[in-house]
Structures are given as structure tokens and as C-alpha cells.
């Protein structure tokens, strides 16, 4: 049986309708720089950083060497009741780069777990200090925090989450300031209205609210929605005012993705808890972290018999190979000035996008650093979306694949999140491919919609 047949016979892929996979299978065999190669030898730009992970490209020498070196010592030992060398050294480095409020690192293996841990910590924090009524969470509509039940409970994307409704714990959902879909073209008004809605909620219910979860500066999976300036810092102020722990999700935005080490730096926000993952190992290995303040840490620090311990951990928590890769990754951030580079190249990218924004079915392009979304619409003037059945962005991504570029849309939004090390020439080539694919697919789709529905 050839590999493609085997993949269809034995695999069940994440976030994938397998009927789609069966008609368009793909198996990656190798990668180098910002390109990956499939089993037939066809090359593709990794324009979504293998789902938002990759930083320095594939087979980066320093990362390869760090993992190889660690292999000579040990691959894994537990973090339950003890630690290991790279996990300890990495924790120090991670605290150095974190917002000032954060001084402790708790390891896990994925972004969803990092969020889940933050939620459990926030909940138990109030229990431990005797504020027993503070049990609920506020989350932002359209937010995404991963796929475990806890992370889904604080998420709010109907198409992914609705079916699990009965399994989820209840909480409050508050409005998202989505400027493009706001009736008036006024980011400040859109922001202030959302903050007012949140304040009204907190004013009434803060005595039963433990924490608030929010993606930092950009809602990723919800459609690359860049939050208007001043919103995140406004949320910070409200959380402090009403004694609610602010849990910032930097899983997608952290580690340079937006041109800062963490996106909350754009507004000088200091969270109470912060989840990060994805780019932490340069896209090599599954490490994630939850940062906390010393104040939260201390609420768990006591005689064992008082049962304030944080009873949570995973088999592979603090894995040595992953931590070694993360340490090497952080060194590269400094050596290659990654954040400064992204901030600079993002401006160039914005210029390149002007061409795409001109296309007749591109409604909006949203960008913060190298985190970008191109929203396809049926009618550019009225912002009317393509019908759900059109799958215009999905079809555009298949066209891009044909043209040698991989990405994966979220709804009607084409995601562009190239590795942070992408050069200007590579950015230009990738944008050209996307433009060509978007143009041909949307024109064809629009004709099809016009012919069938009227
Ligand atoms: C990807 C993502 C997660 C989940 O991370 P996994 O490692 O896939 O579990 C959580 N939050 C945000 C904002 C993400 O983009």
C-alpha cells in the first residue's frame, strides 16, 4: 500500500473533515528554511508556520544542535517533585523576558493545557485564600483558547464549540470590539462600547468572578481580529478595578509573532496569568507554559496537609528535549534580533498587501506583525460574506497549495503567518502566490453564487 493510501486508511486528522482530506491528501516528508517538501518532491512555502509555530524556518542548525546535544544526556525525566537542568535554566530565561508582573513558570505540552492550567490556578487561588464565591470566568466572544474541555469552556466560537455545550462549564461572554463588522467606521467608539459592556458585567457580578480570559491583541482562530488600540489595557484596568484575575492567552501571539516578544507589550499590559506555547521551541517540540505572579504562587504555598497544592501535571511536563530547543530558540531571538526584524519587515508586508486589498472580493486585511488575515467577502461594498457553502477561503488555500504555498483558513479569512525568519524576497513571493489564488478563486466563486442564488 502506498503512503497516501495508508494515510487514508489509518489516520484521523485534527480539525479535519476526513472527506476533505480523502479528496486532497498531502504528506510532508522534509523541510528546509521556510519551505516544506511532500512525498512526491513538490515544495511549498510554509506560509502558516505549520499552524503558527515556526520561527526560524525548518532544520535551523542551532536548534538541531541543541536537541542533538541534549539527546546525549537524557531525553526525558519527570517534573513531579523534582526538576531537570534545561527546564530550570529555561524558567529563568522565560521570567527575564516576561512582563514584570510574572515571576513563575508552570510547564505543560500544549497551548490548550497552558490555558486550562491558568483557569484552574485562578479558580483555586480564590478558593485557597477563602474567597469561595469567586468561581466563574468571563471570556470574549469569538475567542479561542484550545480544544480541551476547560479551554473550550472559556472559548466562544460557535462552529467549533456549540456541539460540546452540555459538557462545558458556564461562564459569561462579553462583546468583542470587531472594528470591520462594527456599523460605524470608528475604532475608538467600537472599543469604548465593548469596554462599557464589560464594565457593566463586572460591576454586577464581580463577587462571583474568578478571572477573565483574553487573547492578547489579536483573536487568532476567530478570524485574525486585531483588537482596537487601548482595548487590552482597558480590560486590564477593569480587571484590577473589580478584583478579577486577568488571564492573557499569548499562545499564538507570543514569541515575536507580532513584533514584540509578547503582544501585551504593545500596551504595557501586565497580566496575572499568561499562557504561551506555539513559538516557544521555534516550532520544534511540544512545550507550553503558564506564567503567574508571585502573589498567586504564594496562595498555594503551605503545609501539604492544608491541601493547597496545585494538583495538576502531565507525563511529559518539562521535557528536556523541548526545553533545550526552547533555550536555543531564545538565544536566537537575541542573536538574530528577531523581534526588531519582524517589526521592520511587517511594514514592508503591509505595503505588499495593498495589492491584495485592491482585489474585488477582499473586504479587509488585518495585521499585527507577522500575524495576518485576509477576509474574503462576496460583496465588498456591503461586506456581505460568501455563503457558508462556498468555502471560498478553503478553495483559495487549495489553489495556493497547487501553486506551491501552504496555509489554512479560519472561516472566510485566509491566514498568513509566515515563519518570523522569512526574508523580504520570500514575503513578496508568498504574497504574489496568495494574490493569484485569491483572485482566481473568488471571481469564480462569486460568479457561481450569482448564478445559483438569484
Ligand atoms: C493555538 C492556540 C491555542 C491552543 O494551543 P494548542 O497548542 O494547539 O493546544 C490556544 N490559544 C490560542 C490563542 C491559540 O492560537
JSON list of N, CA and C and ligand atoms in Angstrom, two decimals, residues 52 109-113 115 144-147 215 220-221 249 251-252 278, ligand 1:
[
{"chain": "A", "resi": 52, "resn": "UNK", "atom": "N", "xyz": [1.19, 28.13, 12.85]},
{"chain": "A", "resi": 52, "resn": "UNK", "atom": "CA", "xyz": [1.54, 29.23, 13.72]},
{"chain": "A", "resi": 52, "resn": "UNK", "atom": "C", "xyz": [2.69, 28.96, 14.69]},
{"chain": "A", "resi": 109, "resn": "UNK", "atom": "N", "xyz": [2.32, 20.85, 27.83]},
{"chain": "A", "resi": 109, "resn": "UNK", "atom": "CA", "xyz": [2.73, 20.38, 26.49]},
{"chain": "A", "resi": 109, "resn": "UNK", "atom": "C", "xyz": [1.99, 21.04, 25.33]},
{"chain": "A", "resi": 110, "resn": "UNK", "atom": "N", "xyz": [0.94, 21.81, 25.63]},
{"chain": "A", "resi": 110, "resn": "UNK", "atom": "CA", "xyz": [0.21, 22.43, 24.53]},
{"chain": "A", "resi": 110, "resn": "UNK", "atom": "C", "xyz": [-0.46, 23.71, 25.03]},
{"chain": "A", "resi": 111, "resn": "UNK", "atom": "N", "xyz": [-0.83, 24.54, 24.08]},
{"chain": "A", "resi": 111, "resn": "UNK", "atom": "CA", "xyz": [-1.47, 25.80, 24.43]},
{"chain": "A", "resi": 111, "resn": "UNK", "atom": "C", "xyz": [-2.77, 25.60, 25.19]},
{"chain": "A", "resi": 112, "resn": "UNK", "atom": "N", "xyz": [-3.56, 24.61, 24.78]},
{"chain": "A", "resi": 112, "resn": "UNK", "atom": "CA", "xyz": [-4.83, 24.35, 25.47]},
{"chain": "A", "resi": 112, "resn": "UNK", "atom": "C", "xyz": [-4.58, 24.02, 26.93]},
{"chain": "A", "resi": 113, "resn": "UNK", "atom": "N", "xyz": [-3.58, 23.20, 27.17]},
{"chain": "A", "resi": 113, "resn": "UNK", "atom": "CA", "xyz": [-3.26, 22.86, 28.56]},
{"chain": "A", "resi": 113, "resn": "UNK", "atom": "C", "xyz": [-2.80, 24.08, 29.33]},
{"chain": "A", "resi": 115, "resn": "UNK", "atom": "N", "xyz": [-3.68, 27.11, 28.95]},
{"chain": "A", "resi": 115, "resn": "UNK", "atom": "CA", "xyz": [-4.86, 27.90, 29.29]},
{"chain": "A", "resi": 115, "resn": "UNK", "atom": "C", "xyz": [-5.65, 27.20, 30.40]},
{"chain": "A", "resi": 144, "resn": "UNK", "atom": "N", "xyz": [-10.76, 32.04, 21.17]},
{"chain": "A", "resi": 144, "resn": "UNK", "atom": "CA", "xyz": [-10.32, 30.65, 21.03]},
{"chain": "A", "resi": 144, "resn": "UNK", "atom": "C", "xyz": [-9.12, 30.40, 21.94]},
{"chain": "A", "resi": 145, "resn": "UNK", "atom": "N", "xyz": [-9.20, 29.33, 22.72]},
{"chain": "A", "resi": 145, "resn": "UNK", "atom": "CA", "xyz": [-8.10, 29.05, 23.67]},
{"chain": "A", "resi": 145, "resn": "UNK", "atom": "C", "xyz": [-7.63, 27.61, 23.64]},
{"chain": "A", "resi": 146, "resn": "UNK", "atom": "N", "xyz": [-8.03, 26.84, 22.63]},
{"chain": "A", "resi": 146, "resn": "UNK", "atom": "CA", "xyz": [-7.61, 25.44, 22.56]},
{"chain": "A", "resi": 146, "resn": "UNK", "atom": "C", "xyz": [-8.80, 24.51, 22.71]},
{"chain": "A", "resi": 147, "resn": "UNK", "atom": "N", "xyz": [-8.53, 23.21, 22.68]},
{"chain": "A", "resi": 147, "resn": "UNK", "atom": "CA", "xyz": [-9.61, 22.25, 22.47]},
{"chain": "A", "resi": 147, "resn": "UNK", "atom": "C", "xyz": [-9.92, 21.29, 23.61]},
{"chain": "A", "resi": 215, "resn": "UNK", "atom": "N", "xyz": [-7.44, 36.64, 24.47]},
{"chain": "A", "resi": 215, "resn": "UNK", "atom": "CA", "xyz": [-6.30, 36.54, 23.56]},
{"chain": "A", "resi": 215, "resn": "UNK", "atom": "C", "xyz": [-5.64, 37.91, 23.50]},
{"chain": "A", "resi": 220, "resn": "UNK", "atom": "N", "xyz": [-7.04, 35.07, 17.15]},
{"chain": "A", "resi": 220, "resn": "UNK", "atom": "CA", "xyz": [-6.46, 34.32, 16.03]},
{"chain": "A", "resi": 220, "resn": "UNK", "atom": "C", "xyz": [-7.48, 33.47, 15.30]},
{"chain": "A", "resi": 221, "resn": "UNK", "atom": "N", "xyz": [-7.81, 32.31, 15.87]},
{"chain": "A", "resi": 221, "resn": "UNK", "atom": "CA", "xyz": [-8.70, 31.37, 15.19]},
{"chain": "A", "resi": 221, "resn": "UNK", "atom": "C", "xyz": [-10.06, 32.00, 14.87]},
{"chain": "A", "resi": 249, "resn": "UNK", "atom": "N", "xyz": [-3.92, 35.11, 26.98]},
{"chain": "A", "resi": 249, "resn": "UNK", "atom": "CA", "xyz": [-3.52, 33.99, 26.13]},
{"chain": "A", "resi": 249, "resn": "UNK", "atom": "C", "xyz": [-2.58, 34.51, 25.04]},
{"chain": "A", "resi": 251, "resn": "UNK", "atom": "N", "xyz": [-0.64, 32.33, 23.37]},
{"chain": "A", "resi": 251, "resn": "UNK", "atom": "CA", "xyz": [-0.20, 31.10, 22.69]},
{"chain": "A", "resi": 251, "resn": "UNK", "atom": "C", "xyz": [0.13, 31.38, 21.23]},
{"chain": "A", "resi": 252, "resn": "UNK", "atom": "N", "xyz": [-0.73, 32.15, 20.56]},
{"chain": "A", "resi": 252, "resn": "UNK", "atom": "CA", "xyz": [-0.47, 32.47, 19.16]},
{"chain": "A", "resi": 252, "resn": "UNK", "atom": "C", "xyz": [0.44, 33.69, 19.01]},
{"chain": "A", "resi": 278, "resn": "UNK", "atom": "N", "xyz": [3.16, 27.46, 21.27]},
{"chain": "A", "resi": 278, "resn": "UNK", "atom": "CA", "xyz": [3.48, 27.58, 19.85]},
{"chain": "A", "resi": 278, "resn": "UNK", "atom": "C", "xyz": [4.96, 27.91, 19.54]},
{"chain": "B", "resi": 1, "resn": "LIG", "atom": "C1", "xyz": [-3.36, 27.51, 19.10]},
{"chain": "B", "resi": 1, "resn": "LIG", "atom": "C2", "xyz": [-3.94, 28.26, 20.23]},
{"chain": "B", "resi": 1, "resn": "LIG", "atom": "C3", "xyz": [-4.22, 27.62, 21.44]},
{"chain": "B", "resi": 1, "resn": "LIG", "atom": "C4", "xyz": [-4.09, 26.15, 21.61]},
{"chain": "B", "resi": 1, "resn": "LIG", "atom": "O1", "xyz": [-2.78, 25.70, 21.54]},
{"chain": "B", "resi": 1, "resn": "LIG", "atom": "P1", "xyz": [-2.50, 24.16, 21.23]},
{"chain": "B", "resi": 1, "resn": "LIG", "atom": "O2", "xyz": [-1.03, 24.03, 21.39]},
{"chain": "B", "resi": 1, "resn": "LIG", "atom": "O3", "xyz": [-2.98, 23.92, 19.84]},
{"chain": "B", "resi": 1, "resn": "LIG", "atom": "O4", "xyz": [-3.29, 23.39, 22.23]},
{"chain": "B", "resi": 1, "resn": "LIG", "atom": "C5", "xyz": [-4.68, 28.40, 22.47]},
{"chain": "B", "resi": 1, "resn": "LIG", "atom": "N1", "xyz": [-4.86, 29.71, 22.34]},
{"chain": "B", "resi": 1, "resn": "LIG", "atom": "C6", "xyz": [-4.61, 30.36, 21.20]},
{"chain": "B", "resi": 1, "resn": "LIG", "atom": "C7", "xyz": [-4.82, 31.82, 21.12]},
{"chain": "B", "resi": 1, "resn": "LIG", "atom": "C8", "xyz": [-4.14, 29.65, 20.10]},
{"chain": "B", "resi": 1, "resn": "LIG", "atom": "O5", "xyz": [-3.95, 30.28, 18.93]}
]
